[in-house]
Tab-separated table of C-alpha atoms in Angstrom:
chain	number	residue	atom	x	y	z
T	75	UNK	CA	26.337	85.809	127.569
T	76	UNK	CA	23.507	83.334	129.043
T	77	UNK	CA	23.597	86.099	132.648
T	78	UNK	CA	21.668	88.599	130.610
T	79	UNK	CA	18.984	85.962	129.371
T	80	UNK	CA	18.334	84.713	132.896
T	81	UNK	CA	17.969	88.341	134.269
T	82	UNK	CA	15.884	88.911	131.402
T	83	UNK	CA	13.821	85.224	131.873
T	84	UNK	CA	13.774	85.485	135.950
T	85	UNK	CA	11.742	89.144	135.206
T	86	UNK	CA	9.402	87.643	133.489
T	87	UNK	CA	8.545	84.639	135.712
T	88	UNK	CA	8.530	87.174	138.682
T	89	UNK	CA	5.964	89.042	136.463
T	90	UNK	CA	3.878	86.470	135.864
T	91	UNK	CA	4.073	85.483	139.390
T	92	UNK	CA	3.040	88.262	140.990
T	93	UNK	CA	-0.093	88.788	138.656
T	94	UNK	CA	-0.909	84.716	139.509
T	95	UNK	CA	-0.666	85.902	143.089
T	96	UNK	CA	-2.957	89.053	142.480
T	97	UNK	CA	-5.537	87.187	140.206
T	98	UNK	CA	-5.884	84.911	143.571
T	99	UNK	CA	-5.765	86.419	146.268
T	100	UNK	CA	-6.870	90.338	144.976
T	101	UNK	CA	-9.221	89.005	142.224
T	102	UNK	CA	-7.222	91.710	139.843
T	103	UNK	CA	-7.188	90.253	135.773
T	104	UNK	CA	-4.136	89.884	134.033
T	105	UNK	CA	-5.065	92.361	131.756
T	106	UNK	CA	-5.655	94.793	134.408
T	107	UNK	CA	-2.040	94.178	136.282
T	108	UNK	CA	0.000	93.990	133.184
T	109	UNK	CA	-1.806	97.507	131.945
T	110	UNK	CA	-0.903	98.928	135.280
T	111	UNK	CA	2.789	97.096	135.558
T	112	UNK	CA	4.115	98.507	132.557
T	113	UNK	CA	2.507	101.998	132.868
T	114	UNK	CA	4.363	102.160	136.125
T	115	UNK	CA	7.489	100.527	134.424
T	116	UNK	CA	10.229	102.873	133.291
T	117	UNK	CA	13.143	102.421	131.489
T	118	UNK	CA	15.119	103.327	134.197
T	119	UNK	CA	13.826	100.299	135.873
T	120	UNK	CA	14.996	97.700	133.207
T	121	UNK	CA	17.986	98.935	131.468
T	122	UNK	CA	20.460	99.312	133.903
T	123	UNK	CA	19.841	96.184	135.602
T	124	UNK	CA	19.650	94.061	132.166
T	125	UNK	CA	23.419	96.264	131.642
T	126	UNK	CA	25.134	95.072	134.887
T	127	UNK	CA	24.143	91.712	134.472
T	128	UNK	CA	26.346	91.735	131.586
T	129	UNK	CA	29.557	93.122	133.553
T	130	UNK	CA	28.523	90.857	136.061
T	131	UNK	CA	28.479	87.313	133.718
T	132	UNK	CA	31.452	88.718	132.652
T	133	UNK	CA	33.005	89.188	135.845
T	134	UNK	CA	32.176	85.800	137.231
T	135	UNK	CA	33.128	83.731	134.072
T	136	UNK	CA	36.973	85.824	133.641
T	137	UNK	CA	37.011	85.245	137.901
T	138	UNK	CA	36.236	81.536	137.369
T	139	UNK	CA	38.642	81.129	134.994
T	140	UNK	CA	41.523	82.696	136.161
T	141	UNK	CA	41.214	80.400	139.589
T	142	UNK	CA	40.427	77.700	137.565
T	143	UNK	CA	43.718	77.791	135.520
T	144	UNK	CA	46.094	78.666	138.028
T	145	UNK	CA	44.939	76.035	140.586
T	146	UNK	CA	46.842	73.985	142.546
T	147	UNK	CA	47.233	70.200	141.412
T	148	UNK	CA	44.554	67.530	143.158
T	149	UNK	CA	41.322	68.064	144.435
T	150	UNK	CA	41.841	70.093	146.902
T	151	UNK	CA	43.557	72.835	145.199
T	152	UNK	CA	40.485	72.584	142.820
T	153	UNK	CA	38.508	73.453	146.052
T	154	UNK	CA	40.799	75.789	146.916
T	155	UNK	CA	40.213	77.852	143.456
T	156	UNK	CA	37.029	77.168	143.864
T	157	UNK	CA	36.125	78.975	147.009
T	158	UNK	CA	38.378	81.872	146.389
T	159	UNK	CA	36.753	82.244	143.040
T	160	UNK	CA	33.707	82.782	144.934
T	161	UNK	CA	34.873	84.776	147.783
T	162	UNK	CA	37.041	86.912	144.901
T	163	UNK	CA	33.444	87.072	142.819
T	164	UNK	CA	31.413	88.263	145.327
T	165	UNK	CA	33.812	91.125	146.479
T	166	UNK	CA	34.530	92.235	142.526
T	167	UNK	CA	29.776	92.727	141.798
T	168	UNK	CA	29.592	94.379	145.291
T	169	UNK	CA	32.108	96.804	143.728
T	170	UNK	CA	30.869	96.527	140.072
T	171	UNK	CA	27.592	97.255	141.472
T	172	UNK	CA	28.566	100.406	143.106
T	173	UNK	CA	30.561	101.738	140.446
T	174	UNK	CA	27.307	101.371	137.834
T	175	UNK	CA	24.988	102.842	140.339
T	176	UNK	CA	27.442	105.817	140.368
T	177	UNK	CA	27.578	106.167	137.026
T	178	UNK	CA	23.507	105.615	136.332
T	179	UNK	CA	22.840	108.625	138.795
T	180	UNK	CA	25.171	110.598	136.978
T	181	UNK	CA	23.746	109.893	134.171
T	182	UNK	CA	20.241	110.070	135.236
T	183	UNK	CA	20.954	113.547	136.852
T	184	UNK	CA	21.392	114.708	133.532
């Protein structure tokens, strides 16, 4: 549940970010690069990402507790579980992440 919140959080800090690094070095006001950043913004641009990162929290937490339960005994079966949880993780978004990019062009197409 907390993915989604730090997707949503991390935005914003890029955000504000950028317009500190535009105010500085472009002399561009806030005012002036939020006006333009959300005219340019779409839905499109926010949804699906904020969407995936809950199939992707989900993903990881379900991974990371299946390894985590049927781990070997000791520490180094807890490595073990550990490093295929990640390995397993990684593989499952890459997929996840092509499947909902199929589907939001699909839908998009529309």
């Amino acid at each position: 549940l907390m993915l989604p919140l730090l997707v949503i959080m991390g935005d914003a800090i890029a955000l504000y970010g950028s317009a500190l690094v535009e105010n500085f070095k472009g002399n561009v006001s806030f005012v002036l690069y939020f006006n333009r950043v959300f005219d340019a913004l779409d839905y499109r641009d926010l949804v699906p990402a904020t969407i995936k990162s809950f199939f992707f929290g989900f993903a990881i937490g379900l991974v990371g507790c299946f390894k985590g339960y049927y781990s070997k005994k000791g520490t180094a079966g807890v490595g073990l579980a550990a490093n295929t949880a990640v390995v397993f993780t990684s593989m499952l978004l890459f997929v996840i992440d092509f499947i909902a990019v199929f589907i939001s062009d699909i839908f998009y197409d529309l």
